Short mmCIF file of C-alpha atoms in Angstrom, two decimals:
data_model
loop_
_atom_site.label_atom_id
_atom_site.label_comp_id
_atom_site.label_asym_id
_atom_site.label_seq_id
_atom_site.Cartn_x
_atom_site.Cartn_y
_atom_site.Cartn_z
CA UNK A 1 0.00 0.00 0.00
CA UNK A 2 1.44 3.37 -1.01
CA UNK A 3 1.42 6.42 1.22
CA UNK A 4 -1.27 8.95 0.40
CA UNK A 5 -0.16 12.09 -1.37
CA UNK A 6 0.70 14.98 0.96
CA UNK A 7 -1.99 17.64 1.21
CA UNK A 8 -1.64 20.52 -1.22
CA UNK A 9 -0.02 23.59 0.36
CA UNK A 10 -2.61 25.67 -1.51
CA UNK A 11 -5.64 23.91 -0.04
CA UNK A 12 -6.04 26.25 2.99
CA UNK A 13 -6.18 29.38 0.80
CA UNK A 14 -8.59 27.81 -1.68
CA UNK A 15 -11.37 27.89 0.91
CA UNK A 16 -13.53 31.04 1.09
CA UNK A 17 -12.08 31.88 4.53
CA UNK A 18 -8.47 31.32 3.44
CA UNK A 19 -8.89 33.31 0.21
CA UNK A 20 -10.46 36.20 2.12
CA UNK A 21 -7.61 36.18 4.65
CA UNK A 22 -4.94 36.14 1.94
CA UNK A 23 -6.43 39.06 0.07
CA UNK A 24 -6.87 41.08 3.27
CA UNK A 25 -3.21 40.89 4.30
CA UNK A 26 -1.07 44.05 4.21
CA UNK A 27 1.87 44.24 1.79
CA UNK A 28 4.41 41.60 2.71
CA UNK A 29 7.07 42.67 5.20
CA UNK A 30 9.58 40.00 6.22
CA UNK A 31 10.38 41.77 9.49
CA UNK A 32 6.70 41.84 10.49
CA UNK A 33 5.72 38.36 9.26
CA UNK A 34 6.25 36.60 12.62
CA UNK A 35 4.26 39.23 14.49
CA UNK A 36 1.46 39.01 11.91
CA UNK A 37 1.50 35.21 12.12
CA UNK A 38 1.07 35.31 15.88
CA UNK A 39 -1.68 37.94 15.73
CA UNK A 40 -3.72 35.95 13.19
CA UNK A 41 -3.43 32.79 15.30
CA UNK A 42 -4.57 34.65 18.41
CA UNK A 43 -7.62 35.74 16.44
CA UNK A 44 -8.52 32.07 16.08
CA UNK A 45 -7.45 31.36 12.50
CA UNK A 46 -6.21 27.80 11.91
CA UNK A 47 -2.37 27.59 11.90
CA UNK A 48 -2.23 25.89 8.47
CA UNK A 49 -4.38 28.64 6.94
CA UNK A 50 -2.23 31.37 8.46
CA UNK A 51 0.95 29.69 7.27
CA UNK A 52 -0.38 29.16 3.74
CA UNK A 53 -1.67 32.74 3.48
CA UNK A 54 1.61 34.25 4.63
CA UNK A 55 3.56 32.03 2.25
CA UNK A 56 1.40 33.21 -0.63
CA UNK A 57 1.80 36.82 0.49
CA UNK A 58 5.59 36.39 0.38
CA UNK A 59 5.47 34.74 -3.05
CA UNK A 60 3.16 37.43 -4.42
CA UNK A 61 5.66 40.09 -3.37
CA UNK A 62 8.49 38.17 -5.06
CA UNK A 63 6.36 37.64 -8.19
CA UNK A 64 5.80 41.34 -8.85
CA UNK A 65 9.06 41.47 -10.83
CA UNK A 66 7.64 38.92 -13.28
CA UNK A 67 3.90 39.53 -13.18
CA UNK A 68 3.51 43.16 -12.15
CA UNK A 69 0.08 44.06 -10.76
CA UNK A 70 -1.32 40.65 -11.76
CA UNK A 71 0.70 39.07 -8.93
CA UNK A 72 -1.58 40.53 -6.25
CA UNK A 73 -4.44 38.17 -7.25
CA UNK A 74 -2.45 35.08 -8.22
CA UNK A 75 -1.34 31.91 -6.44
CA UNK A 76 2.19 30.53 -6.60
CA UNK A 77 4.44 27.65 -5.70
CA UNK A 78 8.14 28.09 -4.90
CA UNK A 79 9.42 26.05 -7.84
CA UNK A 80 6.70 27.32 -10.18
CA UNK A 81 7.62 30.95 -9.55
CA UNK A 82 11.29 30.29 -10.25
CA UNK A 83 10.49 28.77 -13.65
CA UNK A 84 7.60 31.11 -14.52
CA UNK A 85 7.92 33.26 -17.63
CA UNK A 86 7.99 37.03 -17.15
CA UNK A 87 4.87 38.60 -18.65
CA UNK A 88 6.95 40.80 -20.96
CA UNK A 89 8.52 37.67 -22.44
CA UNK A 90 5.28 35.66 -22.42
CA UNK A 91 3.65 38.44 -24.44
CA UNK A 92 6.26 37.95 -27.17
CA UNK A 93 5.58 34.21 -27.19
CA UNK A 94 1.88 34.90 -27.62
CA UNK A 95 2.55 37.37 -30.43
CA UNK A 96 4.58 34.73 -32.27
CA UNK A 97 1.58 32.35 -32.24
CA UNK A 98 -0.86 35.09 -33.19
CA UNK A 99 1.28 36.31 -36.07
CA UNK A 100 1.50 32.73 -37.38
CA UNK A 101 -2.29 32.61 -37.57
CA UNK A 102 -2.74 30.18 -34.67
CA UNK A 103 -6.21 30.43 -33.11
CA UNK A 104 -5.85 27.81 -30.34
CA UNK A 105 -2.78 27.35 -28.16
CA UNK A 106 -2.19 24.32 -25.97
CA UNK A 107 0.27 25.24 -23.21
CA UNK A 108 1.77 21.86 -22.31
CA UNK A 109 3.32 22.14 -18.87
CA UNK A 110 1.64 25.48 -18.19
CA UNK A 111 3.03 25.84 -14.69
CA UNK A 112 1.43 28.83 -12.99
CA UNK A 113 -0.12 29.97 -16.27
CA UNK A 114 2.01 32.95 -17.31
CA UNK A 115 2.25 32.03 -20.99
CA UNK A 116 -1.39 30.90 -21.08
CA UNK A 117 -2.40 34.22 -19.54
CA UNK A 118 -0.53 36.17 -22.24
CA UNK A 119 -2.07 34.13 -25.06
CA UNK A 120 -5.59 34.51 -23.63
CA UNK A 121 -5.05 38.25 -23.29
CA UNK A 122 -4.49 38.39 -27.07
CA UNK A 123 -7.83 36.68 -27.63
CA UNK A 124 -6.61 33.19 -28.48
CA UNK A 125 -8.31 30.11 -27.08
CA UNK A 126 -5.97 28.44 -24.58
CA UNK A 127 -5.82 24.93 -23.18
CA UNK A 128 -3.45 24.98 -20.19
CA UNK A 129 -2.16 21.49 -19.41
CA UNK A 130 -0.37 20.74 -16.14
CA UNK A 131 0.57 17.36 -14.65
CA UNK A 132 1.19 18.53 -11.09
CA UNK A 133 -2.03 18.78 -9.11
CA UNK A 134 -0.98 21.69 -6.88
CA UNK A 135 0.40 23.71 -9.79
CA UNK A 136 -2.71 23.01 -11.86
CA UNK A 137 -4.83 24.36 -9.00
CA UNK A 138 -2.76 27.55 -8.96
CA UNK A 139 -3.08 27.91 -12.74
CA UNK A 140 -6.86 27.51 -12.49
CA UNK A 141 -7.06 30.44 -10.08
CA UNK A 142 -4.61 32.54 -12.08
CA UNK A 143 -6.47 32.04 -15.36
CA UNK A 144 -9.97 32.42 -13.93
CA UNK A 145 -10.35 36.03 -15.21
CA UNK A 146 -9.92 34.76 -18.79
CA UNK A 147 -12.89 32.83 -20.23
CA UNK A 148 -10.68 31.99 -23.24
CA UNK A 149 -8.53 29.70 -21.06
CA UNK A 150 -9.28 26.36 -19.47
CA UNK A 151 -6.99 24.18 -17.38
CA UNK A 152 -6.60 20.42 -17.71
CA UNK A 153 -4.85 18.39 -15.03
CA UNK A 154 -3.06 15.77 -17.12
CA UNK A 155 0.28 15.06 -18.73
CA UNK A 156 1.36 16.55 -22.04
CA UNK A 157 1.67 13.07 -23.53
CA UNK A 158 -1.88 12.08 -22.53
CA UNK A 159 -3.27 15.34 -23.86
CA UNK A 160 -1.59 14.81 -27.24
CA UNK A 161 -2.87 11.24 -27.46
CA UNK A 162 -6.46 12.13 -26.62
CA UNK A 163 -6.91 15.47 -28.38
CA UNK A 164 -9.50 15.20 -31.17
CA UNK A 165 -7.94 15.26 -34.63
CA UNK A 166 -9.94 18.26 -35.84
CA UNK A 167 -8.94 20.32 -32.78
CA UNK A 168 -5.30 19.20 -33.05
CA UNK A 169 -5.07 20.43 -36.63
CA UNK A 170 -5.76 24.02 -35.59
CA UNK A 171 -3.87 23.98 -32.29
CA UNK A 172 -0.39 25.39 -31.82
CA UNK A 173 1.68 23.84 -29.07
CA UNK A 174 3.76 25.62 -26.45
CA UNK A 175 5.94 23.52 -24.17
CA UNK A 176 7.61 24.78 -21.01
CA UNK A 177 8.99 21.49 -19.67
CA UNK A 178 9.56 21.09 -15.94
CA UNK A 179 13.34 21.26 -15.58
CA UNK A 180 13.56 20.46 -11.89
CA UNK A 181 13.14 17.09 -10.17
CA UNK A 182 10.39 17.54 -7.56
CA UNK A 183 11.23 14.19 -5.96
CA UNK A 184 15.02 14.56 -5.93
CA UNK A 185 17.56 16.43 -3.84
CA UNK A 186 17.06 20.09 -3.04
CA UNK A 187 19.27 23.14 -2.61
CA UNK A 188 20.01 24.73 0.75
CA UNK A 189 17.16 27.18 0.00
CA UNK A 190 14.74 24.27 -0.53
CA UNK A 191 14.46 24.48 -4.33
CA UNK A 192 14.47 21.34 -6.44
CA UNK A 193 17.73 20.79 -8.34
CA UNK A 194 17.85 21.63 -12.04
CA UNK A 195 17.93 18.84 -14.60
CA UNK A 196 20.44 19.16 -17.45
CA UNK A 197 19.45 16.32 -19.78
CA UNK A 198 16.58 17.47 -22.07
CA UNK A 199 15.26 13.92 -22.10
CA UNK A 200 14.83 14.11 -18.32
CA UNK A 201 12.55 17.12 -18.62
CA UNK A 202 8.80 16.69 -18.26
CA UNK A 203 7.78 16.47 -21.05
CA UNK A 204 11.07 15.57 -22.78
CA UNK A 205 12.41 17.68 -25.63
CA UNK A 206 12.05 14.76 -28.02
CA UNK A 207 8.26 15.09 -27.74
CA UNK A 208 8.44 18.60 -29.22
CA UNK A 209 10.74 17.41 -32.01
CA UNK A 210 8.36 14.56 -32.89
CA UNK A 211 5.34 16.89 -32.90
CA UNK A 212 7.15 19.36 -35.14
CA UNK A 213 8.13 16.54 -37.50
CA UNK A 214 4.42 15.73 -37.75
CA UNK A 215 3.76 19.25 -39.03
CA UNK A 216 2.60 20.92 -35.82
CA UNK A 217 3.44 24.54 -34.95
CA UNK A 218 5.58 24.08 -31.84
CA UNK A 219 7.42 26.42 -29.49
CA UNK A 220 9.58 25.28 -26.56
CA UNK A 221 11.02 27.24 -23.65
CA UNK A 222 14.32 25.97 -22.23
CA UNK A 223 16.96 27.25 -19.85
CA UNK A 224 19.47 29.55 -21.58
CA UNK A 225 22.45 27.41 -20.59
CA UNK A 226 21.58 24.52 -22.93
CA UNK A 227 24.59 23.39 -24.97
CA UNK A 228 24.42 24.27 -28.66
CA UNK A 229 24.92 20.61 -29.51
CA UNK A 230 21.59 19.77 -27.83
CA UNK A 231 19.57 22.25 -29.91
CA UNK A 232 17.59 20.20 -32.46
CA UNK A 233 18.03 20.73 -36.16
CA UNK A 234 15.31 22.44 -38.16
CA UNK A 235 14.29 25.05 -35.60
CA UNK A 236 14.99 28.68 -34.78
CA UNK A 237 16.78 29.11 -31.43
CA UNK A 238 16.10 32.50 -29.82
CA UNK A 239 17.95 33.54 -26.66
CA UNK A 240 16.20 36.29 -24.68
CA UNK A 241 17.57 38.67 -22.06
CA UNK A 242 15.63 41.07 -19.84
CA UNK A 243 17.54 44.05 -18.45
CA UNK A 244 20.82 42.18 -18.84
CA UNK A 245 19.62 38.86 -17.38
CA UNK A 246 19.47 36.00 -19.91
CA UNK A 247 16.20 34.28 -19.03
CA UNK A 248 15.54 31.62 -21.68
CA UNK A 249 16.09 30.12 -25.08
CA UNK A 250 12.92 29.57 -27.11
CA UNK A 251 12.96 26.96 -29.87
CA UNK A 252 10.53 27.66 -32.71
CA UNK A 253 9.43 24.95 -35.15
CA UNK A 254 7.28 24.91 -38.24
CA UNK A 255 5.25 28.03 -39.01
CA UNK A 256 6.46 29.69 -35.80
CA UNK A 257 10.08 29.82 -37.02
CA UNK A 258 11.19 32.80 -39.08
CA UNK A 259 12.52 31.93 -42.55
CA UNK A 260 16.29 32.16 -42.77
CA UNK A 261 16.85 32.40 -39.02
CA UNK A 262 18.74 29.67 -37.18
CA UNK A 263 20.11 31.69 -34.25
CA UNK A 264 18.68 34.83 -32.66
CA UNK A 265 19.35 37.10 -29.71
CA UNK A 266 16.54 39.29 -28.38
CA UNK A 267 17.38 42.01 -25.87
CA UNK A 268 14.51 43.45 -23.83
CA UNK A 269 15.16 46.54 -21.74
CA UNK A 270 12.96 48.60 -19.48
CA UNK A 271 11.77 51.80 -21.19
CA UNK A 272 13.53 50.93 -24.47
CA UNK A 273 12.39 49.13 -27.62
CA UNK A 274 13.49 45.51 -28.10
CA UNK A 275 16.56 44.85 -30.25
CA UNK A 276 17.40 41.66 -32.12
CA UNK A 277 20.32 40.06 -33.89
CA UNK A 278 19.75 37.03 -36.13
CA UNK A 279 21.82 34.78 -38.35
CA UNK A 280 21.05 31.97 -40.76
CA UNK A 281 24.22 29.95 -40.11
CA UNK A 282 24.27 26.98 -37.77
CA UNK A 283 26.20 26.89 -34.52
CA UNK A 284 29.97 26.68 -34.80
CA UNK A 285 30.24 28.52 -38.13
CA UNK A 286 33.64 30.08 -38.76
CA UNK A 287 33.75 33.88 -38.22
CA UNK A 288 34.11 36.01 -41.33
CA UNK A 289 37.35 37.60 -40.03
CA UNK A 290 40.31 36.20 -38.14
CA UNK A 291 40.65 37.27 -34.47
CA UNK A 292 43.02 40.19 -33.97
CA UNK A 293 44.64 39.10 -30.71
CA UNK A 294 46.27 41.61 -28.37
CA UNK A 295 47.13 43.94 -31.24
CA UNK A 296 43.42 44.67 -31.70
CA UNK A 297 42.99 46.05 -28.16
CA UNK A 298 42.50 49.67 -29.20
CA UNK A 299 39.68 52.18 -29.47
CA UNK A 300 36.44 50.90 -27.96
CA UNK A 301 36.10 47.48 -26.33
CA UNK A 302 32.59 46.10 -26.50
CA UNK A 303 30.92 43.62 -24.14
CA UNK A 304 27.96 41.92 -25.87
CA UNK A 305 24.69 41.28 -24.07
CA UNK A 306 24.41 37.81 -22.59
CA UNK A 307 21.78 36.77 -25.15
CA UNK A 308 24.22 37.60 -27.96
CA UNK A 309 26.93 35.54 -26.25
CA UNK A 310 24.66 32.55 -25.57
CA UNK A 311 23.46 32.55 -29.18
CA UNK A 312 27.04 32.46 -30.44
CA UNK A 313 26.60 35.77 -32.26
CA UNK A 314 29.57 37.73 -30.93
CA UNK A 315 31.36 37.84 -34.31
CA UNK A 316 28.13 38.93 -36.02
CA UNK A 317 27.63 41.66 -33.41
CA UNK A 318 31.22 42.82 -33.93
CA UNK A 319 30.69 43.07 -37.68
CA UNK A 320 27.48 45.04 -37.17
CA UNK A 321 29.36 47.53 -34.97
CA UNK A 322 32.31 47.82 -37.36
CA UNK A 323 34.60 45.84 -35.07
CA UNK A 324 36.67 42.67 -34.94
CA UNK A 325 36.71 39.86 -32.39
CA UNK A 326 39.86 39.59 -30.30
CA UNK A 327 39.83 35.84 -29.67
CA UNK A 328 37.40 33.18 -30.88
CA UNK A 329 36.92 31.97 -27.28
CA UNK A 330 36.47 35.40 -25.64
CA UNK A 331 33.25 37.42 -25.87
CA UNK A 332 34.83 40.86 -26.28
CA UNK A 333 35.47 42.75 -29.49
CA UNK A 334 37.03 46.09 -30.37
CA UNK A 335 36.11 48.80 -32.86
CA UNK A 336 37.79 52.09 -33.73
CA UNK A 337 36.74 55.02 -31.58
CA UNK A 338 34.20 57.10 -33.47
CA UNK A 339 33.06 54.18 -35.64
CA UNK A 340 29.31 54.64 -36.29
CA UNK A 341 27.06 52.21 -34.40
CA UNK A 342 23.87 51.47 -36.33
CA UNK A 343 20.59 52.02 -34.53
CA UNK A 344 19.76 48.31 -34.67
CA UNK A 345 22.94 47.53 -32.70
CA UNK A 346 22.19 49.83 -29.75
CA UNK A 347 21.51 47.62 -26.76
CA UNK A 348 23.27 44.55 -28.18
CA UNK A 349 26.58 45.46 -26.53
CA UNK A 350 28.00 47.95 -24.06
CA UNK A 351 31.08 49.93 -25.01
CA UNK A 352 34.09 51.06 -22.97
CA UNK A 353 36.75 53.54 -24.12
CA UNK A 354 40.21 51.99 -23.70
CA UNK A 355 42.47 54.28 -21.68
CA UNK A 356 45.42 52.01 -21.06
CA UNK A 357 46.59 48.43 -21.51
CA UNK A 358 48.58 46.77 -18.75
CA UNK A 359 50.08 43.35 -18.09
CA UNK A 360 47.95 41.38 -15.67
CA UNK A 361 50.00 41.67 -12.48
CA UNK A 362 48.55 42.51 -9.07
CA UNK A 363 51.71 44.41 -8.15
CA UNK A 364 51.56 46.46 -11.36
CA UNK A 365 47.84 47.15 -10.93
CA UNK A 366 48.35 48.33 -7.34
CA UNK A 367 50.97 50.78 -8.53
CA UNK A 368 48.70 51.97 -11.33
CA UNK A 369 45.79 52.58 -8.93
CA UNK A 370 47.99 54.54 -6.52
CA UNK A 371 49.50 56.66 -9.30
CA UNK A 372 46.08 57.62 -10.68
CA UNK A 373 44.20 58.09 -7.38
CA UNK A 374 41.71 55.31 -8.15
CA UNK A 375 39.30 54.67 -5.27
CA UNK A 376 36.41 52.95 -7.07
CA UNK A 377 37.02 50.04 -9.40
CA UNK A 378 34.55 47.95 -11.41
CA UNK A 379 36.15 44.69 -12.46
CA UNK A 380 34.90 42.71 -15.45
CA UNK A 381 36.49 39.48 -16.59
CA UNK A 382 36.37 36.77 -19.23
CA UNK A 383 38.74 33.85 -19.58
CA UNK A 384 40.68 34.49 -16.37
CA UNK A 385 40.19 32.78 -13.02
CA UNK A 386 40.00 35.63 -10.51
CA UNK A 387 37.55 36.68 -7.81
CA UNK A 388 36.70 40.35 -8.53
CA UNK A 389 35.96 41.24 -4.89
CA UNK A 390 39.23 39.74 -3.68
CA UNK A 391 41.25 41.35 -6.49
CA UNK A 392 39.65 44.75 -5.82
CA UNK A 393 40.78 44.55 -2.18
CA UNK A 394 44.29 43.53 -3.27
CA UNK A 395 44.52 46.52 -5.61
CA UNK A 396 42.77 49.24 -3.57
CA UNK A 397 43.01 47.94 -0.01
CA UNK A 398 40.03 47.45 2.30
CA UNK A 399 36.93 49.55 1.71
CA UNK A 400 37.40 51.36 5.04
CA UNK A 401 40.82 52.66 4.00
CA UNK A 402 39.83 53.96 0.56
CA UNK A 403 39.39 57.73 0.19
CA UNK A 404 35.84 58.98 -0.29
CA UNK A 405 36.99 61.12 -3.20
CA UNK A 406 38.90 59.65 -6.08
CA UNK A 407 38.85 58.39 -9.62
CA UNK A 408 36.42 55.71 -10.78
CA UNK A 409 37.63 53.25 -13.39
CA UNK A 410 36.62 50.00 -15.06
CA UNK A 411 39.20 47.21 -15.26
CA UNK A 412 38.59 44.56 -17.89
CA UNK A 413 40.60 41.36 -17.46
CA UNK A 414 40.84 38.77 -20.19
CA UNK A 415 43.03 36.18 -21.85
CA UNK A 416 43.92 36.54 -25.52
CA UNK A 417 45.72 33.43 -26.70
CA UNK A 418 48.23 32.67 -23.95
CA UNK A 419 48.50 36.25 -22.72
CA UNK A 420 46.55 37.65 -19.77
CA UNK A 421 45.90 41.36 -20.11
CA UNK A 422 44.27 44.15 -18.10
CA UNK A 423 42.44 46.95 -19.88
CA UNK A 424 41.76 50.22 -18.08
CA UNK A 425 38.57 51.69 -19.49
CA UNK A 426 35.64 54.01 -18.90
CA UNK A 427 32.03 53.39 -20.00
CA UNK A 428 31.00 55.31 -23.10
CA UNK A 429 28.01 56.69 -21.23
CA UNK A 430 30.04 57.28 -18.06
#
């Protein structure tokens, strides 16, 4: 006889009394949570209801960064919130389906319902499929304001097998596979560990590939760290960053893929229009120009956005900005100072004016900092094994002993071939 499933942590707040308590709580304050917990218990509220409501209040506060004002009426799970798609990104997913003429979207592995919410908001019919009972309950609440969406508690595989043929023919598929093992080991913070093998995801990546091979319009969200060798053939792979944080790679198959695009980087920034860089070549293609090495460290050194780096588009970004890569294994490139940067490249990389080039020696860098009165130092690195905080202390001394007034500089450390170099620079907008 198997043990019964543990009770859902959402159950107490799904009752009328629990829901009313949750929505009556003040904005979450970690320092006041214990006092509030005790006060609610003294008022006679059941301990499990108080605990569940305060947990949801904490998760709602954390979810505002992804869901904005919607978070205040949603339900969450710890793991679900970590994997949930930001609404700004989910809206772009939904637009891709809409622009392809898809009228019905099946969100297979819908999680908390972020992508389903975005698709329903654009007027598409949405079938949100979730295998985990607790997460499906949260999605049901979160999608309740949208009559276009309905939630099914089942697996992606079962849904595909049982969907009527006529409905399947007009349904686009979005897969956001669970990439954490809910039954395995957990981190010190209590989160389930990430899975790295796409065939261990739920559902596995091969399901999306098979559906696409059958002619379905399929999109898949994966973690941005997936190795290029694991990206299936015949799809567009789009890495997306939000305010400098690379959040996902989306694989687009069939009518959802853009013609002539194999790799793409999309950069989303607050209060700025999105920018994109695309290329038709497959991963590992040889750059058009040979790396310059140390001799090319002049003018402006550019640091591409993480989405550009993950997509393997550094050389393409360099060419767009009139520059040359320094080393095929290092994600920096240089361009002459004053070289025009096309409007479509703004946001793809951040530029720094090179002031000086030094050998990478702690002793030499300490002398440089003292000679120039440097008291604030931003350290950026690629290809060298150093701890920026430790190196900053070695160069400038402890924070308490640094002068309040002084020069601010950026130090860029990298390896070009066998040579380690230090570049003193200042941001172009600094």
